[in-house]
């Protein structure tokens, strides 16, 4: 079978690694950059983390973290205590530069401002033999057509005087520290020598297999993975809407269908959030607007889900004077503190626009544009609980205790998380997304 892979290996000999590879600048200390910097520092590299936010630099320089991720605090503290990790706001000379800055969506296109400015900030320090790695998720050809030309303003030639590769991050928030080590990696070099050089570095801490290819293939591999998941979730969400009409339980349908050896549905829900799956498919649409029809439609189906939830919520409080609605969970998914692109945001906006007083509780989230309440306060005199994020804590709520606080005992579970029989026994009238 033919493959775009140039070669693959699980661990190249480290002894062949030249000494200069041991000083690394990691640009961007977010969900990917900070764990990567900390892992490299604990592997004995001298790591300088760069972030444009002074508060982030200060936090890391105190051995602390500004994001929630299991195990990260311990790792960053260990890295900091080893003396191998420090942070600052601009780069300095190093052997390796890793760019892990955000690539948000603006008007359904990739906003590459941060990649561009991080790349520009490297130029004054770029030296012969350096390795530059782009980890940020980007539209196809960004490494070749944006990053390489900027770096070449140094007078050095990509692939000849310095090495350049795209090594997309593929770790799952909530499980980053395990996946950063265990996941297989795709390394796309601007030329085979660049891919090989990047492989030397990743081979030091990646236990999974490393596959080498070209930069544009690597960019598309990353986007395709998240698109695959988005299309699968869109199918589950469409099925939920169909089941709603047919008065069949989508959760039963999916569970039973998944017993087929070649079927693996993901779950329906209130919509797809986060900084990855809700964004990356648009990077493909951007480059192939005439042909990426299924990809675009899947995005649209998933973006419609918060409105489906609001329609159901409105039906449930119809006729209630001054309805009060409790939104449980605003993180984009279970057990994380990240609210970027969370479906909770359009749900809250639309409920408020419909005249509902919205109370919000999320045990993981500290910062949110709306006021966050403790659970007790959020349930007080409420007419409806809408479970938006399936945090583990919500599964252990006592329906009888919650019911006592509420004005009207109603529950809408958008995640299929709660035992509705238990809530019904406590006097709740319940609906579950996709259950008719
Ligand atoms: N979701 C559903 N139904 C499901 C699974 C997820 O509605 O069955 C929703 C979640 O609630 C969430 C969104 O989809 O709102 C995305 O969550 P996720 O857990 O599927 O993925 P992310 O965005 O946290 O991380 C993804 C991962 N990609 C893949 O699994 C292919 C991760 O490995 C990537 O590194 C990450 O994107 C990234 O940074 O690109």
Short mmCIF file of C-alpha atoms and ligand atoms in Angstrom, two decimals:
data_model
loop_
_atom_site.label_atom_id
_atom_site.label_comp_id
_atom_site.label_asym_id
_atom_site.label_seq_id
_atom_site.Cartn_x
_atom_site.Cartn_y
_atom_site.Cartn_z
CA UNK A 1 0.00 0.00 0.00
CA UNK A 2 1.43 3.39 -0.89
CA UNK A 3 1.77 5.98 1.82
CA UNK A 4 2.85 9.63 2.01
CA UNK A 5 5.10 8.61 4.87
CA UNK A 6 8.78 9.05 4.17
CA UNK A 7 9.85 6.85 7.04
CA UNK A 8 8.81 6.01 10.56
CA UNK A 9 10.53 5.13 13.77
CA UNK A 10 9.83 5.02 17.45
CA UNK A 11 13.09 6.26 18.88
CA UNK A 12 16.18 7.48 17.12
CA UNK A 13 19.54 7.26 18.86
CA UNK A 14 19.94 10.25 21.09
CA UNK A 15 23.62 10.12 21.23
CA UNK A 16 23.68 11.35 17.62
CA UNK A 17 21.88 14.53 18.77
CA UNK A 18 24.22 17.51 18.60
CA UNK A 19 24.63 19.40 21.87
CA UNK A 20 23.06 22.69 20.66
CA UNK A 21 19.66 20.95 20.43
CA UNK A 22 19.42 21.25 24.21
CA UNK A 23 18.32 24.91 24.36
CA UNK A 24 14.73 25.46 23.32
CA UNK A 25 12.42 28.48 23.07
CA UNK A 26 8.72 27.57 23.23
CA UNK A 27 6.58 30.42 21.91
CA UNK A 28 3.11 30.45 23.47
CA UNK A 29 2.52 29.07 26.97
CA UNK A 30 -1.08 27.92 26.58
CA UNK A 31 -2.71 24.50 26.64
CA UNK A 32 -0.05 23.06 24.32
CA UNK A 33 3.04 25.24 24.78
CA UNK A 34 3.17 25.07 28.56
CA UNK A 35 2.91 21.26 28.87
CA UNK A 36 5.41 20.89 26.01
CA UNK A 37 7.85 23.32 27.66
CA UNK A 38 7.49 21.55 31.01
CA UNK A 39 7.97 18.07 29.54
CA UNK A 40 11.11 19.20 27.68
CA UNK A 41 12.47 20.92 30.80
CA UNK A 42 12.01 17.78 32.88
CA UNK A 43 13.83 15.87 30.12
CA UNK A 44 16.87 18.01 30.81
CA UNK A 45 16.49 20.65 28.10
CA UNK A 46 17.05 24.28 28.96
CA UNK A 47 13.66 25.75 28.08
CA UNK A 48 12.66 29.39 27.76
CA UNK A 49 8.89 29.82 27.54
CA UNK A 50 7.72 32.91 25.70
CA UNK A 51 4.31 34.50 26.13
CA UNK A 52 3.00 37.93 25.21
CA UNK A 53 0.88 37.98 28.38
CA UNK A 54 2.95 39.26 31.30
CA UNK A 55 0.60 37.59 33.79
CA UNK A 56 1.38 34.19 32.20
CA UNK A 57 5.13 34.87 32.31
CA UNK A 58 4.89 35.83 36.01
CA UNK A 59 2.80 32.78 36.86
CA UNK A 60 5.22 30.34 35.19
CA UNK A 61 8.20 32.12 36.76
CA UNK A 62 6.61 31.31 40.12
CA UNK A 63 6.31 27.63 39.19
CA UNK A 64 2.53 27.98 38.86
CA UNK A 65 -0.01 27.50 36.05
CA UNK A 66 -2.84 29.63 34.65
CA UNK A 67 -4.92 26.80 33.13
CA UNK A 68 -6.58 23.68 34.51
CA UNK A 69 -5.09 20.41 33.31
CA UNK A 70 -4.65 17.27 35.42
CA UNK A 71 -1.04 16.83 36.55
CA UNK A 72 0.21 20.05 34.92
CA UNK A 73 0.78 21.95 38.17
CA UNK A 74 3.05 19.20 39.50
CA UNK A 75 4.94 18.96 36.22
CA UNK A 76 5.47 22.72 35.86
CA UNK A 77 6.60 22.95 39.46
CA UNK A 78 9.10 20.12 38.90
CA UNK A 79 10.34 21.79 35.70
CA UNK A 80 10.67 25.14 37.47
CA UNK A 81 12.45 23.63 40.48
CA UNK A 82 14.91 21.83 38.19
CA UNK A 83 16.03 25.28 37.00
CA UNK A 84 15.41 24.22 33.38
CA UNK A 85 12.23 26.25 32.81
CA UNK A 86 11.86 30.00 32.85
CA UNK A 87 9.52 32.38 31.06
CA UNK A 88 9.87 35.78 29.42
CA UNK A 89 8.04 37.94 26.93
CA UNK A 90 10.39 37.73 23.94
CA UNK A 91 12.64 35.02 22.50
CA UNK A 92 16.40 34.70 22.67
CA UNK A 93 18.97 32.65 20.80
CA UNK A 94 18.32 28.91 20.99
CA UNK A 95 18.88 25.75 19.00
CA UNK A 96 15.18 24.99 18.63
CA UNK A 97 12.13 27.24 18.40
CA UNK A 98 8.68 25.69 18.91
CA UNK A 99 5.69 27.81 17.93
CA UNK A 100 2.52 26.86 19.83
CA UNK A 101 0.36 29.97 19.62
CA UNK A 102 -3.41 30.16 19.04
CA UNK A 103 -4.95 30.25 15.56
CA UNK A 104 -8.48 31.50 16.19
CA UNK A 105 -11.26 31.74 13.64
CA UNK A 106 -12.25 35.12 12.23
CA UNK A 107 -15.06 35.29 9.68
CA UNK A 108 -14.74 31.52 9.25
CA UNK A 109 -11.08 31.87 8.26
CA UNK A 110 -7.88 31.22 10.18
CA UNK A 111 -6.52 34.27 11.95
CA UNK A 112 -2.78 33.69 11.65
CA UNK A 113 -1.75 36.94 13.35
CA UNK A 114 -0.20 35.17 16.35
CA UNK A 115 1.70 32.67 14.15
CA UNK A 116 2.96 35.54 12.04
CA UNK A 117 4.15 37.65 14.94
CA UNK A 118 5.69 34.69 16.81
CA UNK A 119 7.57 33.74 13.63
CA UNK A 120 8.74 37.32 13.11
CA UNK A 121 9.99 37.46 16.70
CA UNK A 122 12.31 34.51 15.99
CA UNK A 123 13.99 36.12 12.94
CA UNK A 124 16.60 38.22 14.83
CA UNK A 125 17.76 35.12 16.74
CA UNK A 126 17.66 32.56 13.93
CA UNK A 127 21.06 31.00 13.30
CA UNK A 128 22.48 28.39 11.00
CA UNK A 129 21.58 24.85 12.04
CA UNK A 130 18.52 25.92 14.07
CA UNK A 131 15.34 23.89 14.02
CA UNK A 132 11.98 25.72 13.88
CA UNK A 133 8.82 23.73 14.61
CA UNK A 134 5.27 24.91 14.08
CA UNK A 135 2.88 23.04 16.40
CA UNK A 136 -0.11 25.40 16.01
CA UNK A 137 -2.96 24.06 13.89
CA UNK A 138 -2.96 25.91 10.57
CA UNK A 139 -4.53 25.81 7.09
CA UNK A 140 -2.68 23.75 4.48
CA UNK A 141 0.49 25.42 3.09
CA UNK A 142 0.96 27.81 6.04
CA UNK A 143 4.39 26.35 6.89
CA UNK A 144 5.60 26.67 3.32
CA UNK A 145 3.92 29.90 2.29
CA UNK A 146 3.81 31.97 5.49
CA UNK A 147 6.30 30.69 8.05
CA UNK A 148 9.22 29.84 5.73
CA UNK A 149 9.24 33.21 3.88
CA UNK A 150 9.16 35.15 7.16
CA UNK A 151 12.03 33.13 8.61
CA UNK A 152 14.00 33.59 5.38
CA UNK A 153 13.99 37.34 6.01
CA UNK A 154 16.94 36.43 8.25
CA UNK A 155 18.93 35.75 5.10
CA UNK A 156 19.01 32.03 5.87
CA UNK A 157 17.37 29.47 3.60
CA UNK A 158 14.71 27.09 4.99
CA UNK A 159 15.71 23.45 4.64
CA UNK A 160 19.28 24.39 3.81
CA UNK A 161 20.59 26.78 6.47
CA UNK A 162 17.96 25.97 9.08
CA UNK A 163 15.42 23.18 9.49
CA UNK A 164 11.66 23.79 9.46
CA UNK A 165 8.86 21.34 10.25
CA UNK A 166 5.17 21.24 11.12
CA UNK A 167 4.50 18.87 14.03
CA UNK A 168 0.82 19.29 14.83
CA UNK A 169 -0.20 18.82 18.42
CA UNK A 170 -2.85 16.10 18.81
CA UNK A 171 -3.38 15.91 22.57
CA UNK A 172 -6.80 15.77 24.20
CA UNK A 173 -7.44 18.50 26.77
CA UNK A 174 -7.98 16.77 30.10
CA UNK A 175 -5.50 14.07 29.12
CA UNK A 176 -2.65 16.16 27.78
CA UNK A 177 0.24 14.89 29.87
CA UNK A 178 -0.36 11.27 28.99
CA UNK A 179 -1.08 11.93 25.31
CA UNK A 180 1.89 14.27 24.79
CA UNK A 181 4.11 11.26 25.54
CA UNK A 182 2.03 8.32 24.31
CA UNK A 183 0.35 9.57 21.12
CA UNK A 184 1.90 8.86 17.76
CA UNK A 185 3.26 12.02 16.12
CA UNK A 186 3.16 13.27 12.56
CA UNK A 187 6.15 15.32 11.54
CA UNK A 188 5.98 17.23 8.28
CA UNK A 189 9.29 18.64 7.17
CA UNK A 190 9.79 21.40 4.65
CA UNK A 191 12.29 18.83 3.32
CA UNK A 192 13.27 15.33 4.52
CA UNK A 193 16.30 16.71 6.43
CA UNK A 194 14.00 19.01 8.43
CA UNK A 195 11.63 16.15 9.23
CA UNK A 196 14.58 14.06 10.37
CA UNK A 197 15.90 16.83 12.60
CA UNK A 198 12.50 17.30 14.27
CA UNK A 199 12.26 13.53 14.72
CA UNK A 200 15.49 13.62 16.76
CA UNK A 201 13.85 16.02 19.20
CA UNK A 202 10.43 14.34 19.51
CA UNK A 203 12.04 10.92 19.69
CA UNK A 204 13.47 11.97 23.06
CA UNK A 205 10.12 12.13 24.83
CA UNK A 206 7.47 10.60 22.54
CA UNK A 207 6.77 6.95 23.32
CA UNK A 208 4.35 6.59 20.39
CA UNK A 209 5.46 6.10 16.79
CA UNK A 210 6.74 9.02 14.78
CA UNK A 211 5.69 9.30 11.15
CA UNK A 212 7.55 11.56 8.78
CA UNK A 213 5.96 13.32 5.86
CA UNK A 214 5.95 16.75 4.19
CA UNK A 215 4.69 19.91 5.91
CA UNK A 216 1.47 20.35 3.90
CA UNK A 217 0.43 16.71 4.37
CA UNK A 218 1.02 17.08 8.11
CA UNK A 219 -1.15 20.21 8.17
CA UNK A 220 -3.97 18.39 6.43
CA UNK A 221 -3.61 15.26 8.58
CA UNK A 222 -4.21 17.34 11.69
CA UNK A 223 -7.21 19.15 10.20
CA UNK A 224 -8.66 15.88 8.88
CA UNK A 225 -8.55 14.24 12.33
CA UNK A 226 -10.63 16.97 13.92
CA UNK A 227 -12.90 17.14 10.89
CA UNK A 228 -13.53 13.40 11.10
CA UNK A 229 -14.69 13.89 14.69
CA UNK A 230 -16.82 16.91 13.80
CA UNK A 231 -18.59 15.07 10.96
CA UNK A 232 -19.21 12.06 13.23
CA UNK A 233 -20.70 14.30 15.96
CA UNK A 234 -22.83 16.09 13.33
CA UNK A 235 -24.21 12.72 12.26
CA UNK A 236 -25.06 11.90 15.89
CA UNK A 237 -26.70 15.32 16.31
CA UNK A 238 -28.74 14.92 13.13
CA UNK A 239 -29.80 11.48 14.30
CA UNK A 240 -30.86 13.03 17.63
CA UNK A 241 -33.14 15.46 15.82
CA UNK A 242 -34.60 12.61 13.74
CA UNK A 243 -35.14 10.52 16.89
CA UNK A 244 -36.81 13.47 18.59
CA UNK A 245 -39.38 13.54 15.76
CA UNK A 246 -39.82 9.75 15.66
CA UNK A 247 -40.04 9.56 19.46
CA UNK A 248 -37.16 7.11 19.62
CA UNK A 249 -34.28 7.38 22.08
CA UNK A 250 -31.10 8.34 20.17
CA UNK A 251 -28.93 7.18 23.08
CA UNK A 252 -30.35 3.65 22.74
CA UNK A 253 -29.98 3.75 18.95
CA UNK A 254 -26.32 4.79 19.15
CA UNK A 255 -25.46 2.37 21.93
CA UNK A 256 -26.98 -0.55 20.04
CA UNK A 257 -25.53 0.50 16.66
CA UNK A 258 -22.08 0.75 18.23
CA UNK A 259 -22.23 -2.98 18.98
CA UNK A 260 -21.61 -3.46 15.25
CA UNK A 261 -17.91 -4.19 14.81
CA UNK A 262 -17.47 -1.47 12.17
CA UNK A 263 -19.72 1.27 13.59
CA UNK A 264 -18.56 3.86 16.11
CA UNK A 265 -20.89 6.82 16.58
CA UNK A 266 -19.83 9.69 18.80
CA UNK A 267 -22.44 11.30 21.03
CA UNK A 268 -24.98 14.00 20.33
CA UNK A 269 -24.94 17.02 22.61
CA UNK A 270 -25.53 20.76 22.94
CA UNK A 271 -22.95 21.53 20.25
CA UNK A 272 -19.26 21.28 19.57
CA UNK A 273 -17.03 23.71 21.44
CA UNK A 274 -13.39 24.15 22.23
CA UNK A 275 -10.58 25.69 20.30
CA UNK A 276 -10.08 22.77 17.93
CA UNK A 277 -12.95 20.75 16.53
CA UNK A 278 -15.30 23.72 16.17
CA UNK A 279 -12.63 25.66 14.28
CA UNK A 280 -10.27 23.40 12.35
CA UNK A 281 -12.77 22.12 9.74
CA UNK A 282 -13.22 25.74 8.60
CA UNK A 283 -9.47 25.81 7.74
CA UNK A 284 -10.18 23.14 5.14
CA UNK A 285 -13.31 24.93 3.89
CA UNK A 286 -11.21 28.09 3.56
CA UNK A 287 -8.86 26.36 1.13
CA UNK A 288 -11.50 24.29 -0.72
CA UNK A 289 -14.73 26.26 -0.53
CA UNK A 290 -16.22 24.71 -3.68
CA UNK A 291 -15.67 21.11 -2.63
CA UNK A 292 -15.76 20.91 1.17
CA UNK A 293 -19.54 20.47 1.27
CA UNK A 294 -19.92 17.72 3.86
CA UNK A 295 -17.39 19.45 6.09
CA UNK A 296 -19.25 22.77 5.90
CA UNK A 297 -22.65 21.15 6.48
CA UNK A 298 -21.38 19.26 9.52
CA UNK A 299 -20.11 22.49 11.01
CA UNK A 300 -23.49 24.09 10.40
CA UNK A 301 -25.36 21.15 11.97
CA UNK A 302 -23.18 21.28 15.08
CA UNK A 303 -23.50 25.06 15.31
CA UNK A 304 -27.29 24.65 15.22
CA UNK A 305 -27.31 22.43 18.34
CA UNK A 306 -27.32 25.24 20.94
CA UNK A 307 -30.46 26.60 19.24
CA UNK A 308 -32.06 23.15 19.38
CA UNK A 309 -31.36 23.12 23.14
CA UNK A 310 -32.84 26.60 23.59
CA UNK A 311 -35.98 25.62 21.67
CA UNK A 312 -36.45 22.65 24.01
CA UNK A 313 -35.81 24.81 27.10
CA UNK A 314 -38.29 27.43 25.93
CA UNK A 315 -40.96 24.76 25.42
CA UNK A 316 -40.39 23.58 28.98
CA UNK A 317 -40.79 27.02 30.60
CA UNK A 318 -43.54 28.15 28.26
CA UNK A 319 -46.33 29.83 30.26
CA UNK A 320 -44.07 30.41 33.30
CA UNK A 321 -44.02 34.04 34.41
CA UNK A 322 -40.44 35.43 34.76
CA UNK A 323 -38.81 32.06 34.04
CA UNK A 324 -35.57 31.27 35.82
CA UNK A 325 -33.24 28.78 34.17
CA UNK A 326 -30.17 27.14 35.73
CA UNK A 327 -27.39 26.34 33.30
CA UNK A 328 -25.18 23.57 34.66
CA UNK A 329 -21.74 23.68 33.11
CA UNK A 330 -20.22 26.25 30.78
CA UNK A 331 -16.91 24.56 29.97
CA UNK A 332 -16.92 23.28 26.40
CA UNK A 333 -16.65 19.70 27.63
CA UNK A 334 -16.50 17.61 30.78
CA UNK A 335 -13.93 18.16 33.52
CA UNK A 336 -11.99 21.04 31.95
CA UNK A 337 -12.06 24.77 32.71
CA UNK A 338 -11.92 25.92 29.08
CA UNK A 339 -14.97 27.86 27.85
CA UNK A 340 -13.67 28.79 24.40
CA UNK A 341 -16.40 28.35 21.77
CA UNK A 342 -18.52 26.64 24.40
CA UNK A 343 -22.10 25.93 23.28
CA UNK A 344 -23.12 27.29 26.70
CA UNK A 345 -22.41 30.81 25.41
CA UNK A 346 -25.08 30.94 22.64
CA UNK A 347 -27.45 28.99 24.91
CA UNK A 348 -27.18 31.61 27.69
CA UNK A 349 -27.37 34.51 25.22
CA UNK A 350 -30.49 33.14 23.59
CA UNK A 351 -32.22 32.25 26.85
CA UNK A 352 -31.60 35.78 28.13
CA UNK A 353 -32.85 37.26 24.86
CA UNK A 354 -36.02 35.19 25.35
CA UNK A 355 -36.57 36.85 28.75
CA UNK A 356 -35.24 34.10 31.03
CA UNK A 357 -33.21 34.89 34.12
CA UNK A 358 -30.19 32.62 33.77
CA UNK A 359 -28.17 31.33 36.73
CA UNK A 360 -24.92 29.57 35.98
CA UNK A 361 -22.88 27.03 37.94
CA UNK A 362 -19.64 25.38 36.89
CA UNK A 363 -17.25 23.91 39.46
CA UNK A 364 -14.32 23.97 37.03
CA UNK A 365 -14.58 27.43 35.53
CA UNK A 366 -13.16 30.49 37.30
CA UNK A 367 -13.47 33.16 34.62
CA UNK A 368 -16.56 33.64 32.44
CA UNK A 369 -18.27 36.73 30.98
CA UNK A 370 -21.41 35.97 33.04
CA UNK A 371 -21.69 35.75 36.82
CA UNK A 372 -21.00 32.25 38.14
CA UNK A 373 -22.90 31.03 41.21
CA UNK A 374 -22.47 28.21 43.66
CA UNK A 375 -24.85 25.32 42.87
CA UNK A 376 -27.14 26.13 45.82
CA UNK A 377 -27.68 29.71 44.61
CA UNK A 378 -28.02 28.64 40.99
CA UNK A 379 -30.86 26.22 41.79
CA UNK A 380 -32.70 28.60 44.11
CA UNK A 381 -36.27 29.24 42.83
CA UNK A 382 -35.31 27.97 39.39
CA UNK A 383 -37.93 26.64 36.94
CA UNK A 384 -35.61 24.50 34.84
CA UNK A 385 -32.15 22.96 35.06
CA UNK A 386 -30.36 22.64 31.73
CA UNK A 387 -27.32 20.38 31.94
CA UNK A 388 -24.92 21.66 29.26
CA UNK A 389 -21.58 20.19 30.38
CA UNK A 390 -21.31 16.68 31.78
CA UNK A 391 -18.77 17.40 34.54
CA UNK A 392 -18.30 14.38 36.84
CA UNK A 393 -19.66 16.39 39.80
CA UNK A 394 -23.10 16.69 38.21
CA UNK A 395 -23.61 12.92 38.09
CA UNK A 396 -23.62 12.85 41.90
CA UNK A 397 -26.18 15.63 42.43
CA UNK A 398 -29.01 14.59 44.74
CA UNK A 399 -32.23 15.27 42.79
CA UNK A 400 -34.29 15.49 46.00
CA UNK A 401 -31.98 18.17 47.43
CA UNK A 402 -31.91 20.08 44.14
CA UNK A 403 -35.72 19.83 43.88
CA UNK A 404 -36.21 21.36 47.32
CA UNK A 405 -34.46 24.53 46.16
CA UNK A 406 -36.39 24.91 42.92
CA UNK A 407 -39.66 26.64 42.12
CA UNK A 408 -40.56 24.14 39.44
CA UNK A 409 -38.89 20.72 39.14
CA UNK A 410 -37.84 20.45 35.52
CA UNK A 411 -34.67 19.03 33.98
CA UNK A 412 -33.25 19.09 30.45
CA UNK A 413 -30.23 16.81 30.02
CA UNK A 414 -28.39 17.65 26.79
CA UNK A 415 -25.59 15.10 27.35
CA UNK A 416 -27.37 11.89 28.30
CA UNK A 417 -25.47 12.04 31.58
CA UNK A 418 -28.11 11.86 34.31
CA UNK A 419 -30.27 8.98 35.50
CA UNK A 420 -33.65 10.43 34.59
CA UNK A 421 -35.56 7.74 36.51
CA UNK A 422 -33.89 8.94 39.68
CA UNK A 423 -34.79 12.58 38.91
CA UNK A 424 -38.38 11.60 38.04
CA UNK A 425 -38.69 9.81 41.36
CA UNK A 426 -37.73 13.12 43.00
CA UNK A 427 -40.69 14.76 41.24
CA UNK A 428 -38.87 16.16 38.21
CA UNK A 429 -40.35 16.40 34.79
CA UNK A 430 -37.43 15.47 32.52
CA UNK A 431 -36.35 15.68 28.90
CA UNK A 432 -33.18 14.42 27.32
CA UNK A 433 -31.91 15.73 24.00
CA UNK A 434 -32.76 13.27 21.25
CA UNK A 435 -35.15 11.18 23.32
CA UNK A 436 -38.45 12.33 21.83
N1 LIG B 1 -18.35 16.24 21.73
C1 LIG B 1 -19.64 15.80 21.46
N2 LIG B 1 -19.84 14.46 21.32
C2 LIG B 1 -18.84 13.55 21.45
C3 LIG B 1 -17.53 14.00 21.71
C4 LIG B 1 -17.31 15.37 21.83
O1 LIG B 1 -20.58 16.58 21.35
O2 LIG B 1 -19.10 12.36 21.33
C5 LIG B 1 -18.10 17.67 21.88
C6 LIG B 1 -17.45 18.03 23.22
O3 LIG B 1 -18.42 18.18 24.23
C7 LIG B 1 -16.73 19.30 22.90
C8 LIG B 1 -16.30 19.10 21.43
O4 LIG B 1 -17.11 18.05 20.93
O5 LIG B 1 -17.59 20.41 22.96
C9 LIG B 1 -14.85 18.73 21.24
O6 LIG B 1 -14.40 17.85 22.27
P1 LIG B 1 -13.44 16.60 22.01
O7 LIG B 1 -13.20 15.93 23.29
O8 LIG B 1 -13.99 15.78 20.91
O9 LIG B 1 -12.11 17.24 21.40
P2 LIG B 1 -11.17 18.44 21.85
O10 LIG B 1 -11.55 19.65 21.05
O11 LIG B 1 -11.09 18.60 23.31
O12 LIG B 1 -9.75 17.89 21.33
C10 LIG B 1 -9.61 17.54 19.96
C11 LIG B 1 -8.93 16.16 19.86
N3 LIG B 1 -9.01 15.68 18.48
C12 LIG B 1 -9.38 14.42 18.20
O13 LIG B 1 -9.71 13.62 19.04
C13 LIG B 1 -9.35 14.04 16.76
C14 LIG B 1 -7.48 16.26 20.30
O14 LIG B 1 -6.81 15.03 20.10
C15 LIG B 1 -6.77 17.37 19.52
O15 LIG B 1 -5.40 17.51 19.92
C16 LIG B 1 -7.49 18.67 19.83
O16 LIG B 1 -8.82 18.54 19.33
C17 LIG B 1 -6.77 19.80 19.15
O17 LIG B 1 -6.03 20.52 19.85
O18 LIG B 1 -6.86 19.95 17.94
#
